Tab-separated table of N, CA, C and O in Angstrom:
chain	number	residue	atom	x	y	z
A	8	UNK	N	22.422	15.074	4.745
A	8	UNK	CA	21.368	15.238	3.579
A	8	UNK	C	21.496	16.511	3.424
A	8	UNK	O	21.166	17.562	4.081
A	9	UNK	N	21.564	17.161	2.066
A	9	UNK	CA	21.487	18.363	2.057
A	9	UNK	C	19.960	18.932	1.403
A	9	UNK	O	18.961	17.863	1.195
A	10	UNK	N	19.549	19.713	1.907
A	10	UNK	CA	18.368	20.457	1.524
A	10	UNK	C	18.412	21.333	-0.027
A	10	UNK	O	19.249	21.664	-0.189
A	11	UNK	N	16.811	20.953	-0.184
A	11	UNK	CA	16.622	21.521	-1.647
A	11	UNK	C	16.305	23.028	-1.110
A	11	UNK	O	16.060	23.532	-0.129
A	12	UNK	N	16.381	23.761	-2.078
A	12	UNK	CA	16.301	25.430	-2.170
A	12	UNK	C	14.975	25.582	-1.319
A	12	UNK	O	15.118	26.348	-0.351
A	13	UNK	N	13.790	25.133	-1.889
A	13	UNK	CA	12.298	25.090	-1.025
A	13	UNK	C	12.627	24.775	0.429
A	13	UNK	O	11.892	25.701	0.927
A	14	UNK	N	13.039	23.655	0.440
A	14	UNK	CA	13.268	23.071	2.141
A	14	UNK	C	14.068	24.039	2.770
A	14	UNK	O	13.853	24.456	3.958
A	15	UNK	N	15.389	24.833	2.129
A	15	UNK	CA	16.166	25.590	2.834
A	15	UNK	C	15.474	27.033	3.324
A	15	UNK	O	15.518	27.600	4.471
A	16	UNK	N	14.360	27.762	2.657
A	16	UNK	CA	13.372	28.585	2.570
A	16	UNK	C	12.469	28.221	3.724
A	16	UNK	O	12.504	29.481	4.195
A	17	UNK	N	11.887	27.306	3.490
A	17	UNK	CA	11.097	26.963	4.273
A	17	UNK	C	12.018	26.970	6.055
A	17	UNK	O	11.326	27.832	7.033
A	18	UNK	N	12.946	26.638	6.276
A	18	UNK	CA	13.711	26.468	7.443
A	18	UNK	C	13.850	27.781	7.876
A	18	UNK	O	13.801	28.491	9.357
A	19	UNK	N	14.716	28.706	6.859
A	19	UNK	CA	14.968	30.102	6.832
A	19	UNK	C	13.422	30.723	7.685
A	19	UNK	O	13.685	31.629	8.448
A	20	UNK	N	12.446	30.439	6.854
A	20	UNK	CA	11.459	31.650	7.724
A	20	UNK	C	10.763	30.756	8.871
A	20	UNK	O	10.094	32.037	9.585
A	21	UNK	N	10.667	29.758	8.853
A	21	UNK	CA	10.231	29.077	10.264
A	21	UNK	C	11.190	29.350	11.509
A	21	UNK	O	11.230	29.980	12.694
A	22	UNK	N	12.490	29.757	11.488
A	22	UNK	CA	13.779	30.194	12.105
A	22	UNK	C	13.687	31.788	12.703
A	22	UNK	O	13.653	32.050	13.889
A	23	UNK	N	13.067	32.256	11.676
A	23	UNK	CA	12.633	33.990	11.924
A	23	UNK	C	11.442	34.216	12.549
A	23	UNK	O	11.249	35.302	13.108
A	24	UNK	N	10.649	33.155	12.441
A	24	UNK	CA	9.120	33.292	13.225
A	24	UNK	C	9.662	33.389	14.773
A	24	UNK	O	9.794	32.624	15.257
A	25	UNK	N	8.591	34.621	15.130
A	25	UNK	CA	8.658	34.661	16.689
A	25	UNK	C	7.189	34.007	17.470
A	25	UNK	O	6.338	34.379	17.274
A	26	UNK	N	7.505	33.258	17.917
A	26	UNK	CA	6.190	32.527	18.629
A	26	UNK	C	5.201	31.525	17.902
A	26	UNK	O	5.506	31.607	16.464
A	27	UNK	N	4.491	31.130	18.386
A	27	UNK	CA	3.548	30.311	17.786
A	27	UNK	C	2.630	30.682	16.739
A	27	UNK	O	2.209	30.225	15.838
A	28	UNK	N	2.192	31.981	17.134
A	28	UNK	CA	1.380	32.433	16.247
A	28	UNK	C	1.707	32.890	14.553
A	28	UNK	O	1.142	33.024	13.778
A	29	UNK	N	3.186	33.020	14.648
A	29	UNK	CA	3.854	33.404	13.656
A	29	UNK	C	4.281	32.657	13.003
A	29	UNK	O	3.674	32.170	11.602
A	30	UNK	N	4.201	31.316	13.567
A	30	UNK	CA	4.356	29.867	12.739
A	30	UNK	C	2.996	29.439	12.374
A	30	UNK	O	3.458	28.502	11.246
A	31	UNK	N	2.021	29.703	13.209
A	31	UNK	CA	0.714	29.219	12.628
A	31	UNK	C	0.446	29.550	11.516
A	31	UNK	O	0.017	29.261	10.319
A	32	UNK	N	0.598	31.066	11.223
A	32	UNK	CA	0.239	31.866	10.134
A	32	UNK	C	1.138	31.183	9.003
A	32	UNK	O	0.287	31.065	8.075
A	33	UNK	N	2.282	31.058	9.410
A	33	UNK	CA	3.745	30.502	8.086
A	33	UNK	C	3.037	29.234	7.729
A	33	UNK	O	3.048	29.065	6.606
A	34	UNK	N	2.494	28.260	8.527
A	34	UNK	CA	2.212	27.178	8.522
A	34	UNK	C	0.683	26.819	7.360
A	34	UNK	O	0.616	26.454	6.544
A	35	UNK	N	-0.019	28.068	7.853
A	35	UNK	CA	-1.185	28.123	6.700
A	35	UNK	C	-0.739	28.562	5.396
A	35	UNK	O	-1.445	28.169	4.463
A	36	UNK	N	0.230	29.450	5.112
A	36	UNK	CA	0.713	30.213	4.039
A	36	UNK	C	0.932	29.025	3.416
A	36	UNK	O	1.348	28.711	2.107
A	37	UNK	N	2.471	28.234	4.171
A	37	UNK	CA	2.616	27.271	3.142
A	37	UNK	C	1.759	25.983	2.879
A	37	UNK	O	1.802	25.143	1.622
A	38	UNK	N	0.525	25.862	3.519
A	38	UNK	CA	-0.631	25.296	2.801
A	38	UNK	C	-1.265	25.466	1.998
A	38	UNK	O	-1.617	24.116	1.093
A	39	UNK	N	-1.369	26.615	1.832
A	39	UNK	CA	-1.838	26.959	0.373
A	39	UNK	C	-0.981	27.194	-0.657
A	39	UNK	O	-1.520	27.181	-1.822
A	40	UNK	N	0.171	26.941	-0.558
A	40	UNK	CA	1.011	26.895	-1.910
A	40	UNK	C	0.889	25.205	-2.122
A	40	UNK	O	1.633	24.927	-3.423
A	41	UNK	N	0.399	24.343	-1.504
A	41	UNK	CA	0.378	23.159	-2.234
A	41	UNK	C	-0.986	23.045	-3.571
A	41	UNK	O	-1.647	23.816	-3.662
A	42	UNK	N	-0.065	22.159	-4.561
A	42	UNK	CA	-0.857	21.848	-5.444
A	42	UNK	C	-2.171	21.162	-5.520
A	42	UNK	O	-1.873	20.394	-4.638
A	43	UNK	N	-2.959	21.639	-5.797
A	43	UNK	CA	-4.711	21.106	-5.845
A	43	UNK	C	-4.669	19.696	-5.962
A	43	UNK	O	-4.149	19.499	-7.513
A	44	UNK	N	-5.353	18.702	-5.494
A	44	UNK	CA	-5.382	17.457	-6.541
A	44	UNK	C	-6.392	17.615	-7.113
A	44	UNK	O	-7.483	18.223	-6.466
A	45	UNK	N	-6.772	16.629	-8.306
A	45	UNK	CA	-8.020	16.863	-8.861
A	45	UNK	C	-8.832	15.569	-8.190
A	45	UNK	O	-8.387	15.029	-7.765
A	46	UNK	N	-10.186	15.566	-8.493
A	46	UNK	CA	-10.958	14.824	-8.289
A	46	UNK	C	-10.469	13.063	-8.403
A	46	UNK	O	-10.604	12.262	-7.741
A	47	UNK	N	-9.480	12.905	-9.519
A	47	UNK	CA	-9.648	11.719	-10.005
A	47	UNK	C	-8.109	11.417	-8.825
A	47	UNK	O	-8.266	10.026	-9.036
A	48	UNK	N	-7.722	12.318	-8.321
A	48	UNK	CA	-6.814	11.989	-7.649
A	48	UNK	C	-7.317	11.354	-5.701
A	48	UNK	O	-6.285	11.014	-5.256
A	49	UNK	N	-8.008	12.355	-5.916
A	49	UNK	CA	-8.760	12.277	-4.336
A	49	UNK	C	-9.389	10.478	-4.482
A	49	UNK	O	-10.499	10.776	-4.064
A	50	UNK	N	-8.907	9.506	-4.549
A	50	UNK	CA	-9.646	8.337	-4.706
A	50	UNK	C	-8.884	7.518	-3.314
A	50	UNK	O	-7.571	7.854	-2.956
A	51	UNK	N	-9.790	6.565	-3.122
A	51	UNK	CA	-9.515	5.490	-1.842
A	51	UNK	C	-7.804	4.964	-2.271
A	51	UNK	O	-7.445	5.046	-1.179
A	52	UNK	N	-7.117	4.572	-3.198
A	52	UNK	CA	-5.955	4.134	-3.491
A	52	UNK	C	-4.826	5.154	-2.974
A	52	UNK	O	-3.856	5.116	-2.937
A	53	UNK	N	-5.429	6.326	-3.437
A	53	UNK	CA	-4.270	7.394	-2.633
A	53	UNK	C	-4.357	7.768	-1.547
A	53	UNK	O	-3.676	8.973	-0.891
A	54	UNK	N	-5.641	7.529	-0.643
A	54	UNK	CA	-6.238	7.872	0.593
A	54	UNK	C	-4.907	7.350	1.728
A	54	UNK	O	-4.525	6.052	1.607
A	55	UNK	N	-4.444	8.067	2.773
A	55	UNK	CA	-3.661	7.893	3.568
A	55	UNK	C	-4.160	7.460	4.721
A	55	UNK	O	-4.871	8.100	5.351
A	56	UNK	N	-4.268	6.313	5.330
A	56	UNK	CA	-4.924	5.807	6.591
A	56	UNK	C	-4.355	6.095	7.443
A	56	UNK	O	-2.873	5.631	7.484
A	57	UNK	N	-4.742	6.292	8.530
A	57	UNK	CA	-3.675	6.395	9.921
A	57	UNK	C	-4.022	7.774	10.423
A	57	UNK	O	-3.169	8.241	11.228
A	58	UNK	N	-4.646	8.637	9.654
A	58	UNK	CA	-4.929	9.982	9.607
A	58	UNK	C	-5.842	10.229	10.344
A	58	UNK	O	-7.022	9.517	9.642
A	59	UNK	N	-6.571	11.033	11.501
A	59	UNK	CA	-7.540	11.624	11.807
A	59	UNK	C	-8.588	12.356	10.588
A	59	UNK	O	-9.633	12.074	10.199
A	60	UNK	N	-7.590	13.541	9.923
A	60	UNK	CA	-8.534	14.209	8.872
A	60	UNK	C	-8.063	13.385	7.315
A	60	UNK	O	-7.449	12.455	7.271
A	61	UNK	N	-8.722	13.936	6.394
A	61	UNK	CA	-8.826	13.367	5.154
A	61	UNK	C	-7.308	13.327	4.214
A	61	UNK	O	-7.143	14.609	4.471
A	62	UNK	N	-6.492	12.412	4.109
A	62	UNK	CA	-5.185	13.160	3.508
A	62	UNK	C	-4.980	12.071	2.312
A	62	UNK	O	-5.265	11.085	2.499
A	63	UNK	N	-4.469	12.594	0.989
A	63	UNK	CA	-4.506	11.756	-0.014
A	63	UNK	C	-2.855	12.171	-0.572
A	63	UNK	O	-2.428	13.082	-0.303
A	64	UNK	N	-2.177	10.998	-1.053
A	64	UNK	CA	-1.016	11.294	-1.213
A	64	UNK	C	-0.778	10.547	-2.919
A	64	UNK	O	-1.387	9.221	-2.919
A	65	UNK	N	0.106	11.421	-3.458
A	65	UNK	CA	-0.028	10.864	-5.018
A	65	UNK	C	1.840	10.994	-5.413
A	65	UNK	O	2.396	11.981	-4.983
A	66	UNK	N	1.968	9.947	-5.581
A	66	UNK	CA	3.663	9.725	-5.967
A	66	UNK	C	3.985	9.248	-7.369
A	66	UNK	O	3.524	8.515	-7.780
A	67	UNK	N	5.093	9.857	-7.700
A	67	UNK	CA	5.476	9.542	-9.024
A	67	UNK	C	7.091	9.348	-9.200
A	67	UNK	O	7.453	10.263	-8.475
A	68	UNK	N	8.004	8.334	-9.343
A	68	UNK	CA	9.499	8.407	-9.644
A	68	UNK	C	9.717	8.959	-11.263
A	68	UNK	O	9.353	8.461	-12.069
A	69	UNK	N	10.541	9.487	-11.185
A	69	UNK	CA	11.252	9.948	-12.408
A	69	UNK	C	12.816	10.417	-12.160
A	69	UNK	O	13.015	10.751	-11.191
A	70	UNK	N	13.293	9.514	-12.899
A	70	UNK	CA	14.756	9.204	-13.188
A	70	UNK	C	15.338	8.336	-11.666
A	70	UNK	O	16.156	9.564	-10.962
A	71	UNK	N	14.667	8.202	-11.077
A	71	UNK	CA	15.109	7.519	-9.342
A	71	UNK	C	14.513	8.711	-8.421
A	71	UNK	O	14.977	8.336	-7.445
A	72	UNK	N	14.141	9.892	-8.726
A	72	UNK	CA	13.914	10.419	-7.567
A	72	UNK	C	12.601	10.765	-7.496
A	72	UNK	O	11.462	10.541	-8.472
A	73	UNK	N	12.112	10.927	-6.281
A	73	UNK	CA	10.471	10.751	-5.891
A	73	UNK	C	9.963	12.372	-5.881
A	73	UNK	O	10.622	13.241	-5.720
A	74	UNK	N	8.720	12.487	-6.715
A	74	UNK	CA	8.040	13.619	-6.306
A	74	UNK	C	6.468	13.266	-5.910
A	74	UNK	O	6.006	12.056	-6.352
A	75	UNK	N	6.090	14.018	-5.133
A	75	UNK	CA	4.941	13.941	-4.211
A	75	UNK	C	3.880	15.033	-4.419
A	75	UNK	O	4.359	15.962	-4.334
A	76	UNK	N	2.795	14.199	-4.357
A	76	UNK	CA	1.605	15.644	-4.288
A	76	UNK	C	0.572	15.049	-3.032
A	76	UNK	O	0.712	13.956	-2.883
A	77	UNK	N	0.048	15.959	-2.408
A	77	UNK	CA	-0.550	15.556	-1.279
A	77	UNK	C	-1.854	16.814	-1.143
A	77	UNK	O	-1.565	18.249	-1.424
A	78	UNK	N	-2.970	16.510	-0.527
A	78	UNK	CA	-3.524	17.304	0.003
A	78	UNK	C	-4.311	16.646	1.259
A	78	UNK	O	-4.211	15.346	1.436
A	79	UNK	N	-5.111	17.621	2.041
A	79	UNK	CA	-5.801	17.189	3.312
A	79	UNK	C	-7.323	18.013	3.341
A	79	UNK	O	-7.108	18.956	2.732
A	80	UNK	N	-8.115	17.434	4.180
A	80	UNK	CA	-9.357	18.898	4.529
A	80	UNK	C	-9.067	19.038	5.496
A	80	UNK	O	-9.760	20.200	5.715
A	81	UNK	N	-8.036	19.011	6.254
A	81	UNK	CA	-7.499	19.933	7.416
A	81	UNK	C	-6.422	21.101	7.184
A	81	UNK	O	-5.333	20.664	6.425
A	82	UNK	N	-6.772	22.430	7.294
A	82	UNK	CA	-5.839	23.551	6.997
A	82	UNK	C	-4.503	23.524	7.566
A	82	UNK	O	-3.318	23.498	7.209
A	83	UNK	N	-4.402	22.923	8.958
A	83	UNK	CA	-2.875	23.151	9.431
A	83	UNK	C	-2.209	22.207	9.094
A	83	UNK	O	-0.895	21.862	8.631
A	84	UNK	N	-3.052	20.587	8.653
A	84	UNK	CA	-2.358	19.517	8.398
A	84	UNK	C	-1.870	19.473	6.828
A	84	UNK	O	-0.881	19.437	6.367
A	85	UNK	N	-2.470	20.459	6.109
A	85	UNK	CA	-1.913	20.592	4.630
A	85	UNK	C	-0.683	21.782	4.577
A	85	UNK	O	0.034	21.063	4.163
A	86	UNK	N	-0.789	22.410	5.713
A	86	UNK	CA	0.622	23.264	5.827
A	86	UNK	C	1.737	22.340	6.334
A	86	UNK	O	2.898	22.414	5.652
A	87	UNK	N	1.602	21.443	6.763
A	87	UNK	CA	2.640	20.380	7.589
A	87	UNK	C	2.815	19.520	6.299
A	87	UNK	O	3.933	19.195	6.369
A	88	UNK	N	1.763	19.042	5.706
A	88	UNK	CA	1.874	18.329	4.593
A	88	UNK	C	3.135	19.144	3.457
A	88	UNK	O	3.954	18.937	2.934
A	89	UNK	N	2.849	20.486	3.085
A	89	UNK	CA	3.772	20.870	2.389
A	89	UNK	C	5.176	21.367	2.550
A	89	UNK	O	6.062	21.142	2.016
A	90	UNK	N	5.363	21.355	4.115
A	90	UNK	CA	6.688	21.299	4.677
A	90	UNK	C	7.240	20.089	4.655
A	90	UNK	O	8.564	19.739	4.514
A	91	UNK	N	6.170	19.038	4.756
A	91	UNK	CA	6.854	17.521	4.737
A	91	UNK	C	7.299	17.643	2.874
A	91	UNK	O	8.301	16.781	2.652
A	92	UNK	N	6.307	17.898	2.107
A	92	UNK	CA	6.607	17.474	0.698
A	92	UNK	C	7.751	18.536	0.212
A	92	UNK	O	9.117	18.055	-0.469
A	93	UNK	N	8.518	19.448	0.790
A	93	UNK	CA	9.570	20.378	0.127
A	93	UNK	C	10.872	19.573	1.037
A	93	UNK	O	11.881	19.578	0.286
A	94	UNK	N	10.616	18.798	1.785
A	94	UNK	CA	11.889	18.226	2.787
A	94	UNK	C	12.060	16.445	1.725
A	94	UNK	O	13.283	16.204	1.519
A	95	UNK	N	10.870	16.379	1.106
A	95	UNK	CA	11.026	15.007	0.403
A	95	UNK	C	11.287	14.755	-1.235
A	95	UNK	O	11.788	13.900	-1.577
A	96	UNK	N	10.714	15.854	-1.660
A	96	UNK	CA	10.873	16.235	-3.375
A	96	UNK	C	12.121	15.779	-3.801
A	96	UNK	O	13.213	16.341	-3.330
A	97	UNK	N	12.361	15.028	-4.517
A	97	UNK	CA	13.456	14.570	-5.467
A	97	UNK	C	14.686	13.944	-4.472
A	97	UNK	O	15.536	13.695	-5.044
A	98	UNK	N	13.762	13.217	-3.596
A	98	UNK	CA	14.863	12.290	-2.772
A	98	UNK	C	14.827	10.732	-3.805
A	98	UNK	O	13.762	10.573	-4.312
A	99	UNK	N	15.807	10.086	-3.621
A	99	UNK	CA	15.862	8.390	-3.944
A	99	UNK	C	14.958	7.615	-2.810
A	99	UNK	O	14.737	8.318	-1.783
A	100	UNK	N	15.116	6.450	-2.922
A	100	UNK	CA	14.364	5.518	-2.157
A	100	UNK	C	15.208	5.552	-0.950
A	100	UNK	O	14.421	5.492	0.254
A	101	UNK	N	16.177	5.261	-1.100
A	101	UNK	CA	17.324	5.191	0.132
A	101	UNK	C	17.138	6.102	1.024
A	101	UNK	O	17.250	6.335	2.120
A	102	UNK	N	17.335	7.438	0.662
A	102	UNK	CA	17.030	8.864	1.259
A	102	UNK	C	15.694	8.992	1.843
A	102	UNK	O	15.870	9.555	3.011
A	103	UNK	N	14.712	8.842	1.003
A	103	UNK	CA	13.616	8.683	1.670
A	103	UNK	C	13.323	8.115	2.853
A	103	UNK	O	12.455	8.276	4.012
A	104	UNK	N	13.990	6.600	2.697
A	104	UNK	CA	13.883	5.694	3.973
A	104	UNK	C	14.545	6.234	5.205
A	104	UNK	O	14.024	5.962	6.473
A	105	UNK	N	15.677	6.860	5.175
A	105	UNK	CA	16.485	7.432	6.543
A	105	UNK	C	15.914	8.494	6.994
A	105	UNK	O	16.389	9.307	7.910
A	106	UNK	N	14.752	9.486	6.543
A	106	UNK	CA	14.587	10.706	6.440
A	106	UNK	C	14.106	10.780	8.087
A	106	UNK	O	13.263	9.610	8.409
A	107	UNK	N	14.494	11.460	8.737
A	107	UNK	CA	13.985	11.908	10.210
A	107	UNK	C	13.033	13.264	10.087
A	107	UNK	O	13.637	13.989	10.358
A	108	UNK	N	11.660	12.571	10.560
A	108	UNK	CA	10.896	13.688	10.227
A	108	UNK	C	11.068	14.501	11.611
A	108	UNK	O	10.559	15.488	11.268
A	109	UNK	N	10.752	13.811	12.858
A	109	UNK	CA	10.916	14.487	14.096
A	109	UNK	C	12.434	15.456	13.835
A	109	UNK	O	11.874	16.525	14.517
A	110	UNK	N	13.512	15.064	13.709
A	110	UNK	CA	14.283	16.359	13.367
A	110	UNK	C	13.792	17.526	12.436
A	110	UNK	O	14.296	18.699	12.969
A	111	UNK	N	13.140	16.727	11.433
A	111	UNK	CA	12.889	18.232	10.572
A	111	UNK	C	11.599	19.165	11.320
A	111	UNK	O	12.183	20.093	10.814
A	112	UNK	N	10.934	18.359	11.610
A	112	UNK	CA	9.739	19.536	12.142
A	112	UNK	C	10.468	20.218	13.419
A	112	UNK	O	10.196	21.215	14.075
A	113	UNK	N	11.371	19.361	14.671
A	113	UNK	CA	12.277	19.818	15.412
A	113	UNK	C	12.944	21.279	15.042
A	113	UNK	O	12.932	22.228	15.434
A	114	UNK	N	13.628	21.139	13.619
A	114	UNK	CA	14.252	22.168	13.090
A	114	UNK	C	13.296	23.507	12.440
A	114	UNK	O	13.896	24.411	12.537
A	115	UNK	N	12.379	23.018	12.512
A	115	UNK	CA	11.196	24.040	12.088
A	115	UNK	C	10.560	24.688	13.274
A	115	UNK	O	10.139	25.582	12.865
A	116	UNK	N	11.053	24.029	14.586
A	116	UNK	CA	10.190	24.574	15.553
A	116	UNK	C	8.760	24.071	15.923
A	116	UNK	O	8.246	24.976	16.277
A	117	UNK	N	8.329	23.273	15.260
A	117	UNK	CA	7.036	22.705	15.249
A	117	UNK	C	6.851	21.520	16.314
A	117	UNK	O	5.960	21.297	15.937
A	118	UNK	N	7.715	20.911	16.442
A	118	UNK	CA	7.483	19.604	16.909
A	118	UNK	C	6.808	19.637	18.183
A	118	UNK	O	5.846	18.984	18.540
A	119	UNK	N	6.651	20.950	18.660
A	119	UNK	CA	5.517	21.250	20.241
A	119	UNK	C	4.539	20.985	20.187
A	119	UNK	O	3.651	21.074	20.735
A	120	UNK	N	3.788	21.524	18.776
A	120	UNK	CA	2.793	21.984	18.462
A	120	UNK	C	2.265	20.798	17.667
A	120	UNK	O	1.219	20.828	17.362
A	121	UNK	N	3.289	19.831	17.668
A	121	UNK	CA	2.650	18.596	16.790
A	121	UNK	C	1.557	17.626	17.875
A	121	UNK	O	2.045	16.676	18.886
A	122	UNK	N	0.617	17.569	18.072
A	122	UNK	CA	-0.137	17.180	18.527
A	122	UNK	C	0.014	15.151	18.458
A	122	UNK	O	0.556	15.170	17.233
A	123	UNK	N	-0.416	14.488	19.356
A	123	UNK	CA	0.122	13.205	19.311
A	123	UNK	C	-0.680	12.488	17.446
A	123	UNK	O	-0.160	11.970	17.080
A	124	UNK	N	-1.802	12.785	17.521
A	124	UNK	CA	-2.600	12.294	16.662
A	124	UNK	C	-1.972	13.312	15.206
A	124	UNK	O	-1.865	12.092	14.042
A	125	UNK	N	-1.944	14.640	15.019
A	125	UNK	CA	-0.711	14.980	13.845
A	125	UNK	C	0.280	14.183	13.605
A	125	UNK	O	0.469	14.068	12.623
A	126	UNK	N	1.324	13.932	14.924
A	126	UNK	CA	2.539	13.629	14.514
A	126	UNK	C	2.448	12.063	13.959
A	126	UNK	O	3.099	11.441	13.117
A	127	UNK	N	0.762	11.042	14.264
A	127	UNK	CA	0.958	9.987	14.133
A	127	UNK	C	0.364	9.892	12.651
A	127	UNK	O	1.015	9.481	11.524
A	128	UNK	N	-0.348	10.929	11.963
A	128	UNK	CA	-0.913	11.344	10.865
A	128	UNK	C	0.294	11.590	9.942
A	128	UNK	O	0.416	10.778	8.800
A	129	UNK	N	1.644	12.419	10.169
A	129	UNK	CA	2.445	12.555	9.239
A	129	UNK	C	3.413	11.440	9.005
A	129	UNK	O	4.160	11.233	8.396
A	130	UNK	N	3.610	10.614	10.368
A	130	UNK	CA	4.247	9.656	10.367
A	130	UNK	C	3.470	8.228	9.209
A	130	UNK	O	4.216	7.754	8.419
A	131	UNK	N	2.116	8.416	9.171
A	131	UNK	CA	1.419	7.363	8.554
A	131	UNK	C	1.935	7.992	7.063
A	131	UNK	O	1.699	7.284	6.313
A	132	UNK	N	2.293	9.327	6.650
A	132	UNK	CA	2.232	9.943	5.295
A	132	UNK	C	3.617	9.742	4.918
A	132	UNK	O	3.854	9.061	3.825
A	133	UNK	N	4.429	9.352	5.864
A	133	UNK	CA	6.125	9.153	5.570
A	133	UNK	C	6.133	7.973	5.277
A	133	UNK	O	6.734	7.097	4.533
A	134	UNK	N	5.250	6.928	6.283
A	134	UNK	CA	5.357	5.167	5.984
A	134	UNK	C	4.500	5.053	4.532
A	134	UNK	O	5.266	4.301	3.749
A	135	UNK	N	3.728	5.665	4.044
A	135	UNK	CA	3.015	5.358	2.714
A	135	UNK	C	4.316	5.984	1.944
A	135	UNK	O	4.128	5.211	0.694
A	136	UNK	N	5.077	7.074	2.116
A	136	UNK	CA	5.922	7.372	0.643
A	136	UNK	C	6.850	6.128	0.871
A	136	UNK	O	7.122	5.983	-0.326
A	137	UNK	N	7.496	5.652	1.989
A	137	UNK	CA	8.408	4.799	1.765
A	137	UNK	C	7.507	3.309	1.128
A	137	UNK	O	8.652	2.686	0.539
A	138	UNK	N	6.878	3.046	1.622
A	138	UNK	CA	5.882	1.706	0.981
A	138	UNK	C	5.991	1.999	-0.665
A	138	UNK	O	6.292	0.950	-1.502
A	139	UNK	N	5.535	2.921	-0.700
A	139	UNK	CA	5.784	3.461	-2.280
A	139	UNK	C	6.885	3.331	-3.010
A	139	UNK	O	7.221	2.775	-3.981
A	140	UNK	N	7.781	3.841	-2.497
A	140	UNK	CA	9.369	3.743	-2.711
A	140	UNK	C	9.909	2.475	-2.940
A	140	UNK	O	10.574	2.297	-3.951
A	141	UNK	N	9.556	1.813	-1.833
A	141	UNK	CA	9.848	0.330	-1.758
A	141	UNK	C	9.200	-0.370	-2.904
A	141	UNK	O	10.123	-1.213	-2.891
A	142	UNK	N	8.305	-0.072	-3.149
A	142	UNK	CA	7.469	-1.031	-4.039
A	142	UNK	C	8.008	-0.621	-5.652
A	142	UNK	O	7.342	-1.491	-6.673
A	143	UNK	N	8.697	0.315	-6.022
A	143	UNK	CA	9.079	0.819	-7.142
A	143	UNK	C	9.865	0.162	-7.835
A	143	UNK	O	10.778	-0.670	-7.135
């Protein structure tokens, strides 16, 4: 699967980062790029359950391609969400269902920093995306 420009940029910047401190700083910067959700979007129907932190996911499909917006109350998780979103934006339902989340974060050099709870939370977000995509 080819990567969009933003996902390629993310991959390049994380590949150049040396050590966890630089990656953590990059992660925070990516989290700041997330478009904020308004209060009307931060409702229970958009809440992703299975995350320790509060996470909301809003999805829409245009011309067969998915567009997502997400937010969290946790800074580090916002960064992880931003990196997940750049990887999935514009995918169709079939490509979304086939996405290997672990491989993406391994490519970014972040897999070792994903605690079990963060990893579970990200998988809950991806599962929610797949549910939304399969229900379309």
